[in-house]
């Protein structure tokens, strides 16, 4: 367990994060954006427009303390406890909360799997050529490889995954990019006519944090969250300012 002081580095952009509130039905996780701070006194969080203020307000009033999770610029996942200091409905739905206390800092490189949701295509490489492209989704990434799901029939050529290679192309709004050759480690049923490949990097990426960033930015949940936010909301140069 580490102190949260100095963890959130200044990367000057609107950073996706989450808060978890206790409700009558258990717990509810809300997507928010970390938009600024007054270091080390408070953070400024903006609720997504997908939430109605009148629905969230009772939960906020009932939760003076709640969990906060984000990913720091250094590539570490930060989870801590924050106190609700104040809130405002106009011009944006903003929450002012204390800096995370008792923050648990976990390197993403050591995390088993990070969920993502990126459109991609997989192509198998056989000894006698290449297979048809399979359109699907990258559902998670780790330091060892990725999980790829697609809906359809099981590839007829998959009898033994030993030494079978594949390439994956991620469809991004910026520009498509390839993950390079990967070993097929497994193929499992993930649902009705849904199959999941376990793919291992043949050559481990030199910059796993950069690759993870690309996959997160191509993830549909992150794109939806960013599109929900008002791009006209200006943040100061002190956003995510950490002690030097």
PDB file of N, CA, C and O in Angstrom, residues 14-15 19 21 30-38 42-54 56-57 59-61 63 66 68 82-98 225 228-236 239:
ATOM      1  N   UNK A  14      -7.844  15.232 -20.541  1.00  0.00           N
ATOM      2  CA  UNK A  14      -8.998  14.748 -19.790  1.00  0.00           C
ATOM      3  C   UNK A  14      -8.871  13.241 -19.635  1.00  0.00           C
ATOM      4  O   UNK A  14      -8.876  12.493 -20.600  1.00  0.00           O
ATOM      5  N   UNK A  15      -8.771  12.801 -18.398  1.00  0.00           N
ATOM      6  CA  UNK A  15      -8.395  11.418 -18.117  1.00  0.00           C
ATOM      7  C   UNK A  15      -9.589  10.590 -17.643  1.00  0.00           C
ATOM      8  O   UNK A  15     -10.205  10.910 -16.631  1.00  0.00           O
ATOM      9  N   UNK A  19     -15.809   6.122 -10.405  1.00  0.00           N
ATOM     10  CA  UNK A  19     -16.101   6.164  -8.981  1.00  0.00           C
ATOM     11  C   UNK A  19     -17.138   5.077  -8.697  1.00  0.00           C
ATOM     12  O   UNK A  19     -17.941   4.744  -9.566  1.00  0.00           O
ATOM     13  N   UNK A  21     -20.145   3.987  -6.062  1.00  0.00           N
ATOM     14  CA  UNK A  21     -21.041   4.445  -5.004  1.00  0.00           C
ATOM     15  C   UNK A  21     -21.851   3.280  -4.457  1.00  0.00           C
ATOM     16  O   UNK A  21     -22.222   2.365  -5.197  1.00  0.00           O
ATOM     17  N   UNK A  30     -19.655   4.451 -11.786  1.00  0.00           N
ATOM     18  CA  UNK A  30     -19.972   5.524 -12.726  1.00  0.00           C
ATOM     19  C   UNK A  30     -18.716   5.936 -13.483  1.00  0.00           C
ATOM     20  O   UNK A  30     -17.628   6.053 -12.906  1.00  0.00           O
ATOM     21  N   UNK A  31     -18.864   6.152 -14.794  1.00  0.00           N
ATOM     22  CA  UNK A  31     -17.769   6.672 -15.599  1.00  0.00           C
ATOM     23  C   UNK A  31     -17.692   8.184 -15.426  1.00  0.00           C
ATOM     24  O   UNK A  31     -18.684   8.892 -15.563  1.00  0.00           O
ATOM     25  N   UNK A  32     -16.506   8.654 -15.109  1.00  0.00           N
ATOM     26  CA  UNK A  32     -16.300  10.090 -14.951  1.00  0.00           C
ATOM     27  C   UNK A  32     -15.008  10.479 -15.675  1.00  0.00           C
ATOM     28  O   UNK A  32     -14.290   9.620 -16.193  1.00  0.00           O
ATOM     29  N   UNK A  33     -14.713  11.773 -15.697  1.00  0.00           N
ATOM     30  CA  UNK A  33     -13.480  12.264 -16.295  1.00  0.00           C
ATOM     31  C   UNK A  33     -12.766  13.144 -15.279  1.00  0.00           C
ATOM     32  O   UNK A  33     -13.370  14.044 -14.693  1.00  0.00           O
ATOM     33  N   UNK A  34     -11.502  12.866 -15.053  1.00  0.00           N
ATOM     34  CA  UNK A  34     -10.685  13.708 -14.198  1.00  0.00           C
ATOM     35  C   UNK A  34     -10.230  14.903 -15.028  1.00  0.00           C
ATOM     36  O   UNK A  34      -9.462  14.756 -15.982  1.00  0.00           O
ATOM     37  N   UNK A  35     -10.726  16.098 -14.698  1.00  0.00           N
ATOM     38  CA  UNK A  35     -10.489  17.265 -15.550  1.00  0.00           C
ATOM     39  C   UNK A  35      -9.578  18.312 -14.914  1.00  0.00           C
ATOM     40  O   UNK A  35      -9.161  19.253 -15.586  1.00  0.00           O
ATOM     41  N   UNK A  36      -9.275  18.183 -13.635  1.00  0.00           N
ATOM     42  CA  UNK A  36      -8.410  19.186 -13.025  1.00  0.00           C
ATOM     43  C   UNK A  36      -8.183  18.909 -11.557  1.00  0.00           C
ATOM     44  O   UNK A  36      -8.651  17.910 -11.010  1.00  0.00           O
ATOM     45  N   UNK A  37      -7.424  19.828 -10.921  1.00  0.00           N
ATOM     46  CA  UNK A  37      -7.088  19.637  -9.523  1.00  0.00           C
ATOM     47  C   UNK A  37      -6.576  20.931  -8.917  1.00  0.00           C
ATOM     48  O   UNK A  37      -6.189  21.863  -9.618  1.00  0.00           O
ATOM     49  N   UNK A  38      -6.575  20.960  -7.618  1.00  0.00           N
ATOM     50  CA  UNK A  38      -5.813  21.936  -6.847  1.00  0.00           C
ATOM     51  C   UNK A  38      -4.932  21.111  -5.923  1.00  0.00           C
ATOM     52  O   UNK A  38      -5.376  20.651  -4.875  1.00  0.00           O
ATOM     53  N   UNK A  42      -7.631  18.977  -3.690  1.00  0.00           N
ATOM     54  CA  UNK A  42      -8.818  18.330  -4.256  1.00  0.00           C
ATOM     55  C   UNK A  42      -8.642  18.038  -5.738  1.00  0.00           C
ATOM     56  O   UNK A  42      -7.808  18.630  -6.426  1.00  0.00           O
ATOM     57  N   UNK A  43      -9.451  17.097  -6.227  1.00  0.00           N
ATOM     58  CA  UNK A  43      -9.563  16.773  -7.648  1.00  0.00           C
ATOM     59  C   UNK A  43     -10.906  17.289  -8.157  1.00  0.00           C
ATOM     60  O   UNK A  43     -11.865  17.417  -7.398  1.00  0.00           O
ATOM     61  N   UNK A  44     -10.972  17.562  -9.468  1.00  0.00           N
ATOM     62  CA  UNK A  44     -12.215  17.981 -10.100  1.00  0.00           C
ATOM     63  C   UNK A  44     -12.635  16.868 -11.060  1.00  0.00           C
ATOM     64  O   UNK A  44     -11.897  16.530 -11.994  1.00  0.00           O
ATOM     65  N   UNK A  45     -13.804  16.278 -10.812  1.00  0.00           N
ATOM     66  CA  UNK A  45     -14.311  15.182 -11.624  1.00  0.00           C
ATOM     67  C   UNK A  45     -15.566  15.634 -12.351  1.00  0.00           C
ATOM     68  O   UNK A  45     -16.414  16.316 -11.780  1.00  0.00           O
ATOM     69  N   UNK A  46     -15.698  15.236 -13.602  1.00  0.00           N
ATOM     70  CA  UNK A  46     -16.891  15.571 -14.384  1.00  0.00           C
ATOM     71  C   UNK A  46     -17.680  14.306 -14.694  1.00  0.00           C
ATOM     72  O   UNK A  46     -17.135  13.343 -15.255  1.00  0.00           O
ATOM     73  N   UNK A  47     -18.948  14.296 -14.337  1.00  0.00           N
ATOM     74  CA  UNK A  47     -19.815  13.166 -14.648  1.00  0.00           C
ATOM     75  C   UNK A  47     -20.171  13.168 -16.124  1.00  0.00           C
ATOM     76  O   UNK A  47     -20.393  14.225 -16.727  1.00  0.00           O
ATOM     77  N   UNK A  48     -20.256  11.976 -16.698  1.00  0.00           N
ATOM     78  CA  UNK A  48     -20.653  11.855 -18.096  1.00  0.00           C
ATOM     79  C   UNK A  48     -22.094  12.327 -18.287  1.00  0.00           C
ATOM     80  O   UNK A  48     -22.940  12.209 -17.390  1.00  0.00           O
ATOM     81  N   UNK A  49     -22.383  12.837 -19.465  1.00  0.00           N
ATOM     82  CA  UNK A  49     -23.738  13.290 -19.785  1.00  0.00           C
ATOM     83  C   UNK A  49     -24.738  12.143 -19.855  1.00  0.00           C
ATOM     84  O   UNK A  49     -25.946  12.375 -19.928  1.00  0.00           O
ATOM     85  N   UNK A  50     -24.239  10.918 -19.854  1.00  0.00           N
ATOM     86  CA  UNK A  50     -25.155   9.782 -19.922  1.00  0.00           C
ATOM     87  C   UNK A  50     -25.955   9.635 -18.632  1.00  0.00           C
ATOM     88  O   UNK A  50     -26.966   8.938 -18.605  1.00  0.00           O
ATOM     89  N   UNK A  51     -25.510  10.301 -17.553  1.00  0.00           N
ATOM     90  CA  UNK A  51     -26.197  10.204 -16.271  1.00  0.00           C
ATOM     91  C   UNK A  51     -27.074  11.431 -16.042  1.00  0.00           C
ATOM     92  O   UNK A  51     -26.672  12.557 -16.319  1.00  0.00           O
ATOM     93  N   UNK A  52     -28.269  11.183 -15.523  1.00  0.00           N
ATOM     94  CA  UNK A  52     -29.169  12.281 -15.170  1.00  0.00           C
ATOM     95  C   UNK A  52     -28.873  12.735 -13.749  1.00  0.00           C
ATOM     96  O   UNK A  52     -28.778  11.917 -12.840  1.00  0.00           O
ATOM     97  N   UNK A  53     -28.732  14.031 -13.587  1.00  0.00           N
ATOM     98  CA  UNK A  53     -28.358  14.592 -12.291  1.00  0.00           C
ATOM     99  C   UNK A  53     -29.351  14.191 -11.198  1.00  0.00           C
ATOM    100  O   UNK A  53     -28.956  13.846 -10.082  1.00  0.00           O
ATOM    101  N   UNK A  54     -30.647  14.219 -11.524  1.00  0.00           N
ATOM    102  CA  UNK A  54     -31.664  13.903 -10.516  1.00  0.00           C
ATOM    103  C   UNK A  54     -31.597  12.444 -10.075  1.00  0.00           C
ATOM    104  O   UNK A  54     -32.047  12.101  -8.973  1.00  0.00           O
ATOM    105  N   UNK A  56     -28.602  10.690  -9.948  1.00  0.00           N
ATOM    106  CA  UNK A  56     -27.333  10.484  -9.256  1.00  0.00           C
ATOM    107  C   UNK A  56     -27.258  11.254  -7.939  1.00  0.00           C
ATOM    108  O   UNK A  56     -26.616  10.822  -6.981  1.00  0.00           O
ATOM    109  N   UNK A  57     -27.956  12.395  -7.864  1.00  0.00           N
ATOM    110  CA  UNK A  57     -27.850  13.261  -6.692  1.00  0.00           C
ATOM    111  C   UNK A  57     -28.149  12.541  -5.375  1.00  0.00           C
ATOM    112  O   UNK A  57     -27.393  12.694  -4.404  1.00  0.00           O
ATOM    113  N   UNK A  59     -27.721   9.457  -4.545  1.00  0.00           N
ATOM    114  CA  UNK A  59     -26.606   8.567  -4.221  1.00  0.00           C
ATOM    115  C   UNK A  59     -25.394   9.360  -3.754  1.00  0.00           C
ATOM    116  O   UNK A  59     -24.676   8.949  -2.835  1.00  0.00           O
ATOM    117  N   UNK A  60     -25.159  10.507  -4.405  1.00  0.00           N
ATOM    118  CA  UNK A  60     -24.033  11.345  -4.004  1.00  0.00           C
ATOM    119  C   UNK A  60     -24.216  11.850  -2.578  1.00  0.00           C
ATOM    120  O   UNK A  60     -23.275  11.872  -1.781  1.00  0.00           O
ATOM    121  N   UNK A  61     -25.445  12.256  -2.256  1.00  0.00           N
ATOM    122  CA  UNK A  61     -25.715  12.759  -0.913  1.00  0.00           C
ATOM    123  C   UNK A  61     -25.574  11.659   0.137  1.00  0.00           C
ATOM    124  O   UNK A  61     -25.205  11.932   1.283  1.00  0.00           O
ATOM    125  N   UNK A  63     -23.472   9.148  -0.138  1.00  0.00           N
ATOM    126  CA  UNK A  63     -22.096   8.648  -0.147  1.00  0.00           C
ATOM    127  C   UNK A  63     -21.127   9.815   0.040  1.00  0.00           C
ATOM    128  O   UNK A  63     -20.748  10.471  -0.922  1.00  0.00           O
ATOM    129  N   UNK A  66     -16.266   7.518  -1.183  1.00  0.00           N
ATOM    130  CA  UNK A  66     -16.435   6.444  -2.160  1.00  0.00           C
ATOM    131  C   UNK A  66     -15.105   6.132  -2.825  1.00  0.00           C
ATOM    132  O   UNK A  66     -14.107   6.844  -2.659  1.00  0.00           O
ATOM    133  N   UNK A  68     -12.382   5.562  -5.871  1.00  0.00           N
ATOM    134  CA  UNK A  68     -11.972   6.277  -7.083  1.00  0.00           C
ATOM    135  C   UNK A  68     -10.870   5.480  -7.759  1.00  0.00           C
ATOM    136  O   UNK A  68      -9.936   5.007  -7.106  1.00  0.00           O
ATOM    137  N   UNK A  82     -11.852   8.565  -1.674  1.00  0.00           N
ATOM    138  CA  UNK A  82     -11.930  10.023  -1.704  1.00  0.00           C
ATOM    139  C   UNK A  82     -13.159  10.473  -0.926  1.00  0.00           C
ATOM    140  O   UNK A  82     -14.134   9.739  -0.782  1.00  0.00           O
ATOM    141  N   UNK A  83     -13.089  11.708  -0.428  1.00  0.00           N
ATOM    142  CA  UNK A  83     -14.219  12.328   0.255  1.00  0.00           C
ATOM    143  C   UNK A  83     -14.876  13.333  -0.678  1.00  0.00           C
ATOM    144  O   UNK A  83     -14.183  14.095  -1.364  1.00  0.00           O
ATOM    145  N   UNK A  84     -16.195  13.337  -0.712  1.00  0.00           N
ATOM    146  CA  UNK A  84     -16.928  14.318  -1.510  1.00  0.00           C
ATOM    147  C   UNK A  84     -16.920  15.652  -0.768  1.00  0.00           C
ATOM    148  O   UNK A  84     -17.448  15.768   0.336  1.00  0.00           O
ATOM    149  N   UNK A  85     -16.308  16.679  -1.384  1.00  0.00           N
ATOM    150  CA  UNK A  85     -16.215  17.998  -0.765  1.00  0.00           C
ATOM    151  C   UNK A  85     -17.363  18.906  -1.194  1.00  0.00           C
ATOM    152  O   UNK A  85     -17.931  19.625  -0.380  1.00  0.00           O
ATOM    153  N   UNK A  86     -17.689  18.860  -2.487  1.00  0.00           N
ATOM    154  CA  UNK A  86     -18.759  19.713  -3.009  1.00  0.00           C
ATOM    155  C   UNK A  86     -19.134  19.200  -4.395  1.00  0.00           C
ATOM    156  O   UNK A  86     -18.461  18.337  -4.965  1.00  0.00           O
ATOM    157  N   UNK A  87     -20.233  19.746  -4.942  1.00  0.00           N
ATOM    158  CA  UNK A  87     -20.662  19.359  -6.292  1.00  0.00           C
ATOM    159  C   UNK A  87     -21.436  20.509  -6.923  1.00  0.00           C
ATOM    160  O   UNK A  87     -21.957  21.387  -6.232  1.00  0.00           O
ATOM    161  N   UNK A  88     -21.476  20.503  -8.249  1.00  0.00           N
ATOM    162  CA  UNK A  88     -22.171  21.558  -8.994  1.00  0.00           C
ATOM    163  C   UNK A  88     -22.829  20.949 -10.213  1.00  0.00           C
ATOM    164  O   UNK A  88     -22.259  20.067 -10.869  1.00  0.00           O
ATOM    165  N   UNK A  89     -24.024  21.434 -10.541  1.00  0.00           N
ATOM    166  CA  UNK A  89     -24.754  20.901 -11.695  1.00  0.00           C
ATOM    167  C   UNK A  89     -24.481  21.691 -12.969  1.00  0.00           C
ATOM    168  O   UNK A  89     -24.508  21.142 -14.062  1.00  0.00           O
ATOM    169  N   UNK A  90     -24.229  23.002 -12.853  1.00  0.00           N
ATOM    170  CA  UNK A  90     -24.020  23.858 -14.015  1.00  0.00           C
ATOM    171  C   UNK A  90     -22.663  24.549 -13.902  1.00  0.00           C
ATOM    172  O   UNK A  90     -22.225  24.904 -12.808  1.00  0.00           O
ATOM    173  N   UNK A  91     -21.971  24.803 -15.046  1.00  0.00           N
ATOM    174  CA  UNK A  91     -22.378  24.436 -16.415  1.00  0.00           C
ATOM    175  C   UNK A  91     -22.129  22.959 -16.750  1.00  0.00           C
ATOM    176  O   UNK A  91     -22.647  22.427 -17.693  1.00  0.00           O
ATOM    177  N   UNK A  92     -21.269  22.293 -15.963  1.00  0.00           N
ATOM    178  CA  UNK A  92     -21.078  20.854 -16.097  1.00  0.00           C
ATOM    179  C   UNK A  92     -21.429  20.191 -14.768  1.00  0.00           C
ATOM    180  O   UNK A  92     -21.440  20.838 -13.723  1.00  0.00           O
ATOM    181  N   UNK A  93     -21.693  18.891 -14.826  1.00  0.00           N
ATOM    182  CA  UNK A  93     -21.939  18.126 -13.601  1.00  0.00           C
ATOM    183  C   UNK A  93     -20.572  17.798 -12.991  1.00  0.00           C
ATOM    184  O   UNK A  93     -19.895  16.865 -13.435  1.00  0.00           O
ATOM    185  N   UNK A  94     -20.167  18.580 -12.002  1.00  0.00           N
ATOM    186  CA  UNK A  94     -18.830  18.468 -11.437  1.00  0.00           C
ATOM    187  C   UNK A  94     -18.871  18.012  -9.989  1.00  0.00           C
ATOM    188  O   UNK A  94     -19.758  18.394  -9.228  1.00  0.00           O
ATOM    189  N   UNK A  95     -17.876  17.194  -9.626  1.00  0.00           N
ATOM    190  CA  UNK A  95     -17.677  16.769  -8.251  1.00  0.00           C
ATOM    191  C   UNK A  95     -16.291  17.232  -7.816  1.00  0.00           C
ATOM    192  O   UNK A  95     -15.311  17.090  -8.570  1.00  0.00           O
ATOM    193  N   UNK A  96     -16.207  17.787  -6.628  1.00  0.00           N
ATOM    194  CA  UNK A  96     -14.930  18.177  -6.042  1.00  0.00           C
ATOM    195  C   UNK A  96     -14.652  17.203  -4.907  1.00  0.00           C
ATOM    196  O   UNK A  96     -15.423  17.111  -3.945  1.00  0.00           O
ATOM    197  N   UNK A  97     -13.564  16.451  -5.034  1.00  0.00           N
ATOM    198  CA  UNK A  97     -13.264  15.403  -4.065  1.00  0.00           C
ATOM    199  C   UNK A  97     -11.831  15.552  -3.574  1.00  0.00           C
ATOM    200  O   UNK A  97     -10.981  16.153  -4.234  1.00  0.00           O
ATOM    201  N   UNK A  98     -11.569  14.991  -2.406  1.00  0.00           N
ATOM    202  CA  UNK A  98     -10.221  15.019  -1.845  1.00  0.00           C
ATOM    203  C   UNK A  98      -9.285  14.136  -2.665  1.00  0.00           C
ATOM    204  O   UNK A  98      -9.725  13.283  -3.443  1.00  0.00           O
ATOM    205  N   UNK A 225     -17.192   7.599 -23.784  1.00  0.00           N
ATOM    206  CA  UNK A 225     -17.036   8.508 -22.656  1.00  0.00           C
ATOM    207  C   UNK A 225     -16.494   9.851 -23.116  1.00  0.00           C
ATOM    208  O   UNK A 225     -16.988  10.909 -22.731  1.00  0.00           O
ATOM    209  N   UNK A 228     -18.993  11.969 -24.909  1.00  0.00           N
ATOM    210  CA  UNK A 228     -20.038  12.506 -24.038  1.00  0.00           C
ATOM    211  C   UNK A 228     -19.631  13.819 -23.388  1.00  0.00           C
ATOM    212  O   UNK A 228     -20.467  14.584 -22.945  1.00  0.00           O
ATOM    213  N   UNK A 229     -18.318  14.064 -23.308  1.00  0.00           N
ATOM    214  CA  UNK A 229     -17.852  15.228 -22.587  1.00  0.00           C
ATOM    215  C   UNK A 229     -17.834  16.464 -23.470  1.00  0.00           C
ATOM    216  O   UNK A 229     -17.638  16.388 -24.680  1.00  0.00           O
ATOM    217  N   UNK A 230     -18.037  17.600 -22.840  1.00  0.00           N
ATOM    218  CA  UNK A 230     -18.074  18.885 -23.536  1.00  0.00           C
ATOM    219  C   UNK A 230     -16.652  19.327 -23.849  1.00  0.00           C
ATOM    220  O   UNK A 230     -15.883  19.661 -22.950  1.00  0.00           O
ATOM    221  N   UNK A 231     -16.276  19.329 -25.132  1.00  0.00           N
ATOM    222  CA  UNK A 231     -14.912  19.681 -25.497  1.00  0.00           C
ATOM    223  C   UNK A 231     -14.623  21.148 -25.256  1.00  0.00           C
ATOM    224  O   UNK A 231     -13.482  21.592 -25.310  1.00  0.00           O
ATOM    225  N   UNK A 232     -15.664  21.919 -24.981  1.00  0.00           N
ATOM    226  CA  UNK A 232     -15.456  23.327 -24.720  1.00  0.00           C
ATOM    227  C   UNK A 232     -15.068  23.615 -23.284  1.00  0.00           C
ATOM    228  O   UNK A 232     -14.772  24.751 -22.934  1.00  0.00           O
ATOM    229  N   UNK A 233     -15.051  22.597 -22.439  1.00  0.00           N
ATOM    230  CA  UNK A 233     -14.690  22.803 -21.039  1.00  0.00           C
ATOM    231  C   UNK A 233     -13.188  22.887 -20.940  1.00  0.00           C
ATOM    232  O   UNK A 233     -12.467  21.956 -21.248  1.00  0.00           O
ATOM    233  N   UNK A 234     -12.671  24.028 -20.533  1.00  0.00           N
ATOM    234  CA  UNK A 234     -11.240  24.257 -20.509  1.00  0.00           C
ATOM    235  C   UNK A 234     -10.665  23.857 -19.158  1.00  0.00           C
ATOM    236  O   UNK A 234     -11.257  24.092 -18.111  1.00  0.00           O
ATOM    237  N   UNK A 235      -9.498  23.260 -19.199  1.00  0.00           N
ATOM    238  CA  UNK A 235      -8.804  22.909 -17.967  1.00  0.00           C
ATOM    239  C   UNK A 235      -7.522  23.720 -17.888  1.00  0.00           C
ATOM    240  O   UNK A 235      -6.978  24.163 -18.894  1.00  0.00           O
ATOM    241  N   UNK A 236      -7.041  23.899 -16.695  1.00  0.00           N
ATOM    242  CA  UNK A 236      -5.816  24.667 -16.511  1.00  0.00           C
ATOM    243  C   UNK A 236      -4.604  23.790 -16.732  1.00  0.00           C
ATOM    244  O   UNK A 236      -4.687  22.565 -16.816  1.00  0.00           O
ATOM    245  N   UNK A 239      -3.803  20.663 -14.394  1.00  0.00           N
ATOM    246  CA  UNK A 239      -4.521  19.394 -14.376  1.00  0.00           C
ATOM    247  C   UNK A 239      -3.562  18.247 -14.101  1.00  0.00           C
ATOM    248  O   UNK A 239      -2.516  18.130 -14.739  1.00  0.00           O
TER     249      UNK A 239
END
